[in-house]
Coordinates of C-alpha atoms and ligand atoms in Angstrom, one line a residue:
M11 CA -26.7 14.1 14.6
W12 CA -27.2 10.5 15.6
C13 CA -28.3 8.0 12.9
N14 CA -29.5 5.2 15.1
R15 CA -26.3 4.4 17.1
L16 CA -24.0 6.1 14.6
Y17 CA -22.9 9.7 15.2
L18 CA -22.5 12.1 12.2
T19 CA -20.7 15.5 12.3
R20 CA -22.4 18.6 11.0
E21 CA -20.8 18.2 7.6
E22 CA -21.7 14.5 7.3
E23 CA -25.2 15.3 8.4
A24 CA -25.4 17.9 5.6
M25 CA -24.2 15.3 3.1
Y26 CA -26.7 12.8 4.4
N27 CA -29.6 15.3 4.1
G28 CA -28.8 16.1 0.5
E29 CA -27.2 19.6 0.9
Y30 CA -24.3 18.3 -1.2
G31 CA -26.6 16.9 -3.9
E32 CA -28.4 13.6 -4.6
A33 CA -25.3 11.5 -5.4
T34 CA -23.5 12.5 -2.1
A35 CA -26.7 11.8 -0.1
L36 CA -27.0 8.4 -1.6
A37 CA -23.3 7.7 -1.0
M38 CA -23.5 8.8 2.6
K39 CA -26.6 6.7 3.2
I40 CA -24.8 3.6 1.9
I41 CA -21.8 4.2 4.2
V42 CA -24.1 4.9 7.2
K43 CA -26.1 1.7 6.5
V44 CA -23.0 -0.4 6.3
G45 CA -21.5 1.3 9.3
E46 CA -24.6 0.5 11.4
V47 CA -24.5 -3.2 10.3
M48 CA -20.8 -3.3 11.2
G49 CA -21.4 -1.7 14.6
A50 CA -19.5 1.5 13.9
E51 CA -20.2 4.4 16.3
K52 CA -18.9 7.1 13.9
L53 CA -17.4 7.7 10.4
V54 CA -13.8 8.5 9.8
K55 CA -12.2 10.7 7.1
V56 CA -10.0 8.8 4.6
K57 CA -6.9 10.1 2.9
H58 CA -7.0 7.8 -0.1
V59 CA -9.7 5.8 -1.7
H60 CA -8.9 3.0 -4.1
V61 CA -11.8 1.9 -6.3
S62 CA -12.0 -1.7 -7.3
G63 CA -14.6 -3.5 -9.4
V64 CA -14.3 -1.4 -12.5
S65 CA -13.8 -4.1 -15.0
Y66 CA -16.5 -4.3 -17.7
Y67 CA -15.9 -8.1 -17.8
N68 CA -17.2 -8.2 -14.2
I69 CA -19.8 -5.4 -13.8
R70 CA -21.2 -5.2 -17.4
E71 CA -24.2 -2.9 -18.2
P72 CA -25.8 -2.8 -14.7
G73 CA -22.5 -1.6 -13.2
L74 CA -22.0 0.9 -16.0
L75 CA -25.5 2.3 -15.6
F76 CA -25.1 2.7 -11.9
L77 CA -21.9 4.7 -12.4
K78 CA -23.4 6.8 -15.2
K79 CA -26.4 7.6 -13.0
I80 CA -24.5 8.8 -10.0
V81 CA -22.2 10.9 -12.1
E82 CA -25.2 12.5 -13.8
E83 CA -26.5 13.3 -10.3
G84 CA -23.2 15.1 -9.6
A85 CA -20.9 12.5 -8.0
I86 CA -17.4 13.8 -7.7
A87 CA -14.4 12.3 -5.8
R88 CA -13.9 14.5 -2.7
T89 CA -10.7 12.8 -1.7
Y90 CA -7.6 11.4 -3.5
T91 CA -8.9 8.4 -5.5
T92 CA -7.2 5.9 -7.6
V93 CA -8.7 3.1 -9.6
N94 CA -8.0 -0.7 -10.2
P95 CA -7.0 -2.3 -13.6
S96 CA -9.6 -2.5 -16.3
S97 CA -10.5 -5.4 -18.6
I98 CA -8.7 -4.1 -21.7
D99 CA -5.1 -3.4 -22.5
L100 CA -5.1 0.4 -22.3
C101 CA -1.7 0.8 -24.0
G102 CA -3.1 -1.4 -26.8
C103 CA 0.2 -3.0 -27.8
S104 CA 0.0 -6.6 -26.4
G105 CA -2.6 -7.9 -28.9
L106 CA -3.6 -10.7 -26.4
F107 CA -6.9 -9.3 -25.2
S108 CA -10.4 -9.6 -26.8
R109 CA -11.8 -6.4 -28.4
E110 CA -15.3 -7.5 -27.2
L111 CA -15.0 -5.5 -24.0
V112 CA -13.4 -2.3 -25.4
N113 CA -16.5 -0.1 -25.8
G114 CA -18.0 -1.0 -22.4
Q115 CA -14.7 -0.5 -20.7
Y116 CA -14.0 2.9 -22.3
M117 CA -17.4 4.1 -21.2
I118 CA -16.7 3.0 -17.6
N119 CA -13.3 4.7 -17.7
R120 CA -14.9 7.9 -19.1
V121 CA -17.4 8.1 -16.3
L122 CA -14.8 7.4 -13.6
E123 CA -12.5 10.0 -14.9
K124 CA -15.4 12.5 -15.1
M125 CA -15.9 11.8 -11.4
G126 CA -12.2 12.9 -10.8
V127 CA -10.5 9.6 -10.1
K128 CA -6.8 9.3 -11.0
P129 CA -6.7 7.2 -14.1
V130 CA -3.8 4.9 -13.0
Y131 CA -5.7 1.6 -13.6
T132 CA -3.4 -0.4 -11.3
C133 CA -3.7 -2.8 -8.4
V134 CA -0.6 -1.3 -6.7
P135 CA -2.0 2.1 -5.6
Y136 CA 0.7 2.1 -2.8
L137 CA 3.2 2.7 -5.5
V138 CA 1.3 5.7 -6.8
R139 CA 0.8 7.3 -3.4
T140 CA 2.7 5.8 -0.4
P141 CA 0.3 5.3 2.6
S142 CA 1.6 6.5 6.0
P143 CA 1.4 4.4 9.2
G144 CA -1.9 4.9 11.0
E145 CA -3.7 6.8 8.3
H146 CA -7.2 5.8 7.3
L147 CA -7.9 4.5 3.8
A148 CA -10.9 3.0 2.0
W149 CA -9.4 0.6 -0.4
G150 CA -10.9 -2.1 -2.6
E151 CA -8.5 -4.7 -4.2
S152 CA -7.5 -7.4 -1.7
N153 CA -3.7 -7.4 -2.5
A154 CA -3.5 -3.6 -2.0
I155 CA -5.4 -3.8 1.2
A156 CA -3.1 -6.4 2.6
M157 CA 0.0 -4.3 1.6
A158 CA -1.5 -1.1 3.1
N159 CA -2.2 -2.7 6.5
S160 CA 0.7 -5.1 6.7
F161 CA 3.6 -3.4 5.0
Y162 CA 2.7 0.3 5.4
G163 CA 0.8 0.2 8.6
A164 CA -2.2 2.1 7.3
F165 CA -5.7 1.2 8.4
T166 CA -8.2 -0.1 5.9
N167 CA -11.0 -2.7 5.8
R168 CA -11.5 -4.9 2.8
E169 CA -14.1 -2.9 0.9
G170 CA -16.2 -3.8 -2.1
G171 CA -16.4 -1.7 -5.3
P172 CA -19.6 0.2 -4.7
L173 CA -18.5 1.1 -1.1
T174 CA -15.2 2.5 -2.4
I175 CA -17.2 4.7 -4.8
A176 CA -19.3 5.9 -1.9
S177 CA -16.1 6.7 0.1
A178 CA -14.6 8.6 -2.9
I179 CA -17.7 10.8 -3.0
T180 CA -18.0 11.5 0.7
G181 CA -14.3 11.2 1.8
R182 CA -15.5 9.0 4.6
T183 CA -15.7 5.3 5.7
Y184 CA -17.3 3.6 8.7
Y185 CA -15.1 3.5 11.8
S186 CA -14.9 -0.2 12.6
G187 CA -13.0 -3.4 11.8
L188 CA -9.4 -2.8 11.0
H189 CA -9.7 1.0 11.5
L190 CA -9.6 0.2 15.3
I191 CA -6.4 -0.9 16.9
D192 CA -8.4 -3.3 19.1
N193 CA -9.1 -5.3 16.0
R194 CA -5.5 -5.5 15.0
V195 CA -4.3 -7.9 17.7
V196 CA -1.9 -10.7 16.6
E197 CA -3.1 -14.1 17.7
A198 CA -0.6 -16.4 16.2
I199 CA 3.1 -16.5 15.2
I200 CA 4.0 -18.4 12.0
T201 CA 7.5 -19.7 11.5
P202 CA 7.9 -20.1 7.7
P203 CA 10.5 -22.2 5.8
K204 CA 13.3 -20.4 4.0
I205 CA 11.8 -18.3 1.2
V206 CA 14.2 -18.0 -1.7
D207 CA 12.0 -16.3 -4.3
E208 CA 8.5 -14.9 -4.9
A209 CA 7.1 -18.2 -6.3
L210 CA 7.8 -19.9 -2.9
A211 CA 6.4 -16.8 -1.1
S212 CA 3.3 -17.1 -3.2
L213 CA 2.9 -20.8 -2.3
L214 CA 3.3 -20.0 1.3
G215 CA 0.7 -17.3 1.1
L216 CA -1.8 -19.6 -0.7
Y217 CA -1.1 -22.3 1.9
I218 CA -1.7 -20.0 4.8
G219 CA -4.8 -18.5 3.2
E220 CA -6.2 -22.0 2.6
Y221 CA -5.4 -23.7 6.0
I222 CA -4.8 -21.0 8.7
D223 CA -7.8 -19.1 9.8
V224 CA -6.3 -17.2 12.7
K225 CA -6.3 -13.4 12.1
P226 CA -4.1 -11.5 12.3
M227 CA -0.9 -13.5 12.5
I228 CA 2.8 -12.5 12.6
V229 CA 5.3 -13.8 10.1
D230 CA 9.0 -13.5 10.0
A231 CA 9.6 -11.9 6.5
W232 CA 12.6 -9.8 7.4
K233 CA 14.9 -11.2 4.8
W234 CA 12.4 -11.4 1.9
S235 CA 12.5 -9.1 -1.1
F236 CA 9.7 -6.5 -1.7
L237 CA 8.5 -8.7 -4.6
S238 CA 8.2 -11.8 -2.3
I239 CA 6.3 -9.8 0.3
K240 CA 3.9 -8.4 -2.3
E241 CA 3.2 -11.9 -3.8
F242 CA 2.9 -13.5 -0.4
L243 CA 0.3 -11.0 0.8
A244 CA -1.6 -11.1 -2.5
S245 CA -1.8 -14.9 -2.2
T246 CA -3.0 -14.9 1.5
A247 CA -5.7 -12.5 0.6
A248 CA -6.7 -14.6 -2.4
S249 CA -7.0 -18.1 -1.0
G250 CA -8.0 -16.8 2.5
S251 CA -9.5 -13.4 3.4
H252 CA -6.4 -12.1 5.3
A253 CA -6.3 -8.3 5.2
L254 CA -3.6 -7.9 7.8
V255 CA -0.5 -10.1 8.3
V256 CA 2.0 -8.5 10.6
L257 CA 5.5 -8.8 9.1
D258 CA 8.0 -9.0 11.9
K259 CA 10.3 -5.9 12.1
I260 CA 8.6 -4.5 8.9
T261 CA 5.0 -3.6 9.9
P262 CA 5.3 -0.2 11.6
P263 CA 5.0 -0.3 15.4
N264 CA 1.9 1.1 17.1
T265 CA -0.3 -0.1 14.1
Y266 CA -1.0 -3.5 15.8
R267 CA -0.9 -5.2 19.2
V268 CA 0.2 -8.7 20.2
S269 CA -1.9 -11.0 22.3
S270 CA -0.4 -12.4 25.5
S271 CA -1.2 -15.9 24.4
L272 CA 0.2 -16.5 21.0
E273 CA -0.5 -19.7 19.1
K274 CA 2.7 -21.0 17.5
I275 CA 2.5 -22.5 14.0
S276 CA 5.4 -23.8 12.0
I277 CA 5.4 -24.6 8.3
D278 CA 8.3 -26.5 6.9
E279 CA 9.8 -27.0 3.4
K280 CA 8.3 -30.4 2.9
E281 CA 4.8 -29.2 3.6
L282 CA 5.2 -26.5 1.0
R283 CA 6.8 -28.9 -1.5
L284 CA 3.8 -31.2 -1.2
Y285 CA 1.4 -28.3 -1.4
K286 CA 3.1 -27.2 -4.7
E287 CA 2.7 -30.7 -6.1
R288 CA -1.0 -30.4 -5.4
V289 CA -1.7 -26.8 -6.7
S290 CA 0.8 -26.3 -9.5
E291 CA 1.0 -28.1 -12.8
A292 CA 4.3 -29.3 -14.2
I293 CA 5.8 -27.0 -16.9
D294 CA 5.6 -28.4 -20.4
F295 CA 5.4 -26.9 -23.9
K296 CA 3.0 -29.3 -25.5
G297 CA 0.4 -26.7 -26.6
Y298 CA 0.0 -22.9 -26.4
V299 CA 1.6 -21.5 -23.3
L300 CA 1.0 -18.2 -21.7
A301 CA 3.8 -17.0 -19.4
Y302 CA 2.4 -14.3 -17.1
I303 CA 4.3 -11.8 -14.9
G304 CA 2.6 -8.8 -13.2
C305 CA -0.1 -9.9 -10.8
P306 CA -0.1 -7.6 -8.8
H307 CA 1.3 -5.2 -11.4
T308 CA 5.1 -5.0 -11.5
S309 CA 6.8 -2.2 -9.6
Y310 CA 9.2 0.2 -11.5
L311 CA 12.2 -1.5 -10.0
E312 CA 10.9 -5.0 -10.6
L313 CA 10.2 -4.1 -14.2
K314 CA 13.7 -2.5 -14.7
E315 CA 15.4 -5.7 -13.3
L316 CA 13.2 -7.9 -15.4
I317 CA 13.9 -5.9 -18.6
D318 CA 17.6 -6.2 -18.1
Y319 CA 17.2 -10.0 -17.6
I320 CA 14.9 -10.4 -20.6
L321 CA 17.3 -8.4 -22.8
S322 CA 20.1 -10.9 -22.0
H323 CA 18.0 -13.5 -23.9
K324 CA 17.4 -13.8 -27.6
R325 CA 13.6 -14.1 -28.1
V326 CA 10.4 -15.8 -26.8
R327 CA 10.0 -19.4 -27.9
D328 CA 7.4 -20.3 -30.6
N329 CA 3.9 -21.1 -29.4
V330 CA 4.5 -19.1 -26.2
D331 CA 3.4 -15.6 -25.2
L332 CA 5.2 -13.8 -22.4
L333 CA 2.9 -11.3 -21.0
I334 CA 3.8 -8.6 -18.5
T335 CA 1.1 -6.3 -17.0
I336 CA 2.1 -2.9 -15.6
P337 CA 0.5 0.2 -14.2
L338 CA -0.7 2.4 -17.1
H339 CA 1.7 5.3 -16.4
Y340 CA 4.8 3.1 -16.8
T341 CA 3.9 2.7 -20.5
S342 CA 5.1 6.2 -21.1
L343 CA 7.7 6.3 -18.4
L344 CA 9.5 3.3 -19.8
S345 CA 8.5 3.6 -23.5
D346 CA 12.0 3.0 -24.9
E347 CA 12.6 -0.1 -22.7
I348 CA 9.2 -1.5 -23.7
K349 CA 10.1 -1.1 -27.4
Y350 CA 13.2 -3.4 -26.7
L351 CA 10.9 -5.9 -25.0
V352 CA 8.5 -5.9 -27.9
D353 CA 11.4 -6.5 -30.3
K354 CA 12.2 -9.7 -28.3
G355 CA 8.6 -10.8 -28.7
V356 CA 7.4 -9.9 -25.2
R357 CA 3.8 -8.7 -24.8
V358 CA 3.5 -5.7 -22.5
A359 CA 0.0 -4.6 -21.4
G360 CA -0.8 -1.4 -19.4
G361 CA -3.7 -0.9 -17.0
V362 CA -5.3 -4.3 -17.4
C363 CA -5.9 -7.4 -15.3
P364 CA -6.0 -10.7 -17.3
I365 CA -8.1 -12.3 -14.5
V366 CA -11.0 -9.9 -15.1
S367 CA -10.6 -9.9 -18.9
L368 CA -11.0 -12.1 -22.0
L369 CA -8.0 -13.5 -23.8
N370 CA -8.1 -14.0 -27.5
K371 CA -6.8 -17.5 -27.2
K372 CA -7.2 -20.0 -24.4
P373 CA -3.8 -21.2 -23.2
D374 CA -3.1 -24.9 -22.7
L375 CA -0.9 -23.9 -19.8
V376 CA -0.2 -20.7 -17.9
I377 CA 3.1 -20.2 -16.1
T378 CA 3.1 -17.4 -13.5
N379 CA 5.1 -16.2 -10.5
S380 CA 1.9 -15.1 -8.8
G381 CA -0.1 -17.3 -6.3
K382 CA -3.0 -14.9 -6.7
A383 CA -3.1 -15.4 -10.5
L384 CA -2.7 -19.1 -10.1
F385 CA -5.7 -19.2 -7.7
Y386 CA -8.1 -17.1 -9.9
L387 CA -7.0 -18.3 -13.3
R388 CA -7.8 -21.9 -12.2
K389 CA -11.0 -21.0 -10.2
L390 CA -12.6 -18.4 -12.6
H391 CA -11.3 -19.5 -16.0
G392 CA -10.5 -23.2 -15.5
F393 CA -6.9 -22.8 -16.8
R394 CA -4.1 -25.2 -16.0
V395 CA -1.5 -23.1 -14.1
A396 CA 2.1 -23.8 -13.1
I397 CA 4.1 -21.5 -10.7
A398 CA 7.7 -20.4 -11.1
S399 CA 9.7 -17.3 -10.2
A400 CA 9.9 -14.5 -12.8
K401 CA 13.5 -15.4 -13.6
D402 CA 12.8 -19.1 -14.0
I403 CA 9.9 -18.2 -16.3
V404 CA 12.1 -16.1 -18.5
R405 CA 14.7 -18.8 -18.6
E406 CA 12.1 -21.4 -19.5
V407 CA 10.2 -19.4 -22.2
M408 CA 13.0 -17.5 -23.9
L409 CA 15.8 -18.8 -26.2
N410 CA 19.4 -17.8 -25.7
Ligands
F3S28 FE1 -4.0 -7.1 -10.0 FE2 -5.6 -8.5 -11.3 FE3 -3.7 -9.6 -10.0 S1 -6.1 -6.7 -10.2 S2 -3.5 -8.3 -8.2 S3 -3.4 -8.3 -11.8 S4 -5.8 -10.4 -10.1

């Protein structure tokens, strides 16, 4: 069947016409409408949907009512579906988050889980299920999208929350944008300065997002750690809208093309140092300080390394909270290690994003290793934010 200029298979047509129920018909109509606007000629099946926009802090009662309504009308996830962090600490042991959002968030979580999403509540879905090169996804959450396209070579557009819900219900997305190899053509090559840690990678990402509009581009990141790549991509996606940055010798071949006329852009250490002076506060301990690691959520290996490093220190300084946010399932996987951290005064929170939540106490300064956290904590909450690597943060905020 043709829907204007968009072709639907028999199964998609049946979904569209309500044979799979009201909720599926609505979801299919949303995808078709967006597909028409985006110039898609057909839909494509997706292997993994990642739903964003599930924080009660952001979507409040209207969002909750929408979710409740579609689930009452029979919405279920027809494909593998994970979900972004919530607005509350789901392991409940950090004590840093306001209880004001608890009821609303639990209702959202209940509805999503009734729909059949995997209750991972994390912004690193690629660490829950590894995407394959060339496979089609429908992901929300800008950092995860940038990782899926750039590191794993999967194909996803940058989707909004409601559209990811529609894709979960139908198992489809519109076939346009970054799903087409013709739209994954590198136009510029960036020569970066030497990147020694994830704080510098974050700053480079913020700088590129802010000043370089060419998309996609290729960057030499061959010698960077996984953490640096993760923070870099999250930052480019935050300050700019980059969803694909080809990483030289890392992004799988055949998932992008290179233009015959490449623009050459070089960024040196001095530029990055001046940029840091502009966007990052100096570290001081004059008031209450929140040290924050875990945006995007820490990986298992990062966490293990961090735990070893923290345990070589005595305890967190007075008037400082050291917060680490992790995927929810790590809270049981690493329960013993987390107890050791808690004994040192570290606050560990599972399945939550502090950027889309409410803290009990407003910090006078946040220190983070994440460019994305720096960008949004300043922009959305008006906090003063300094950037440093996770190791430097621990060294600064813990006593020996
Ligand atoms: Fe994750 Fe929140 Fe950062 S969703 S990437 S911790 S802004």
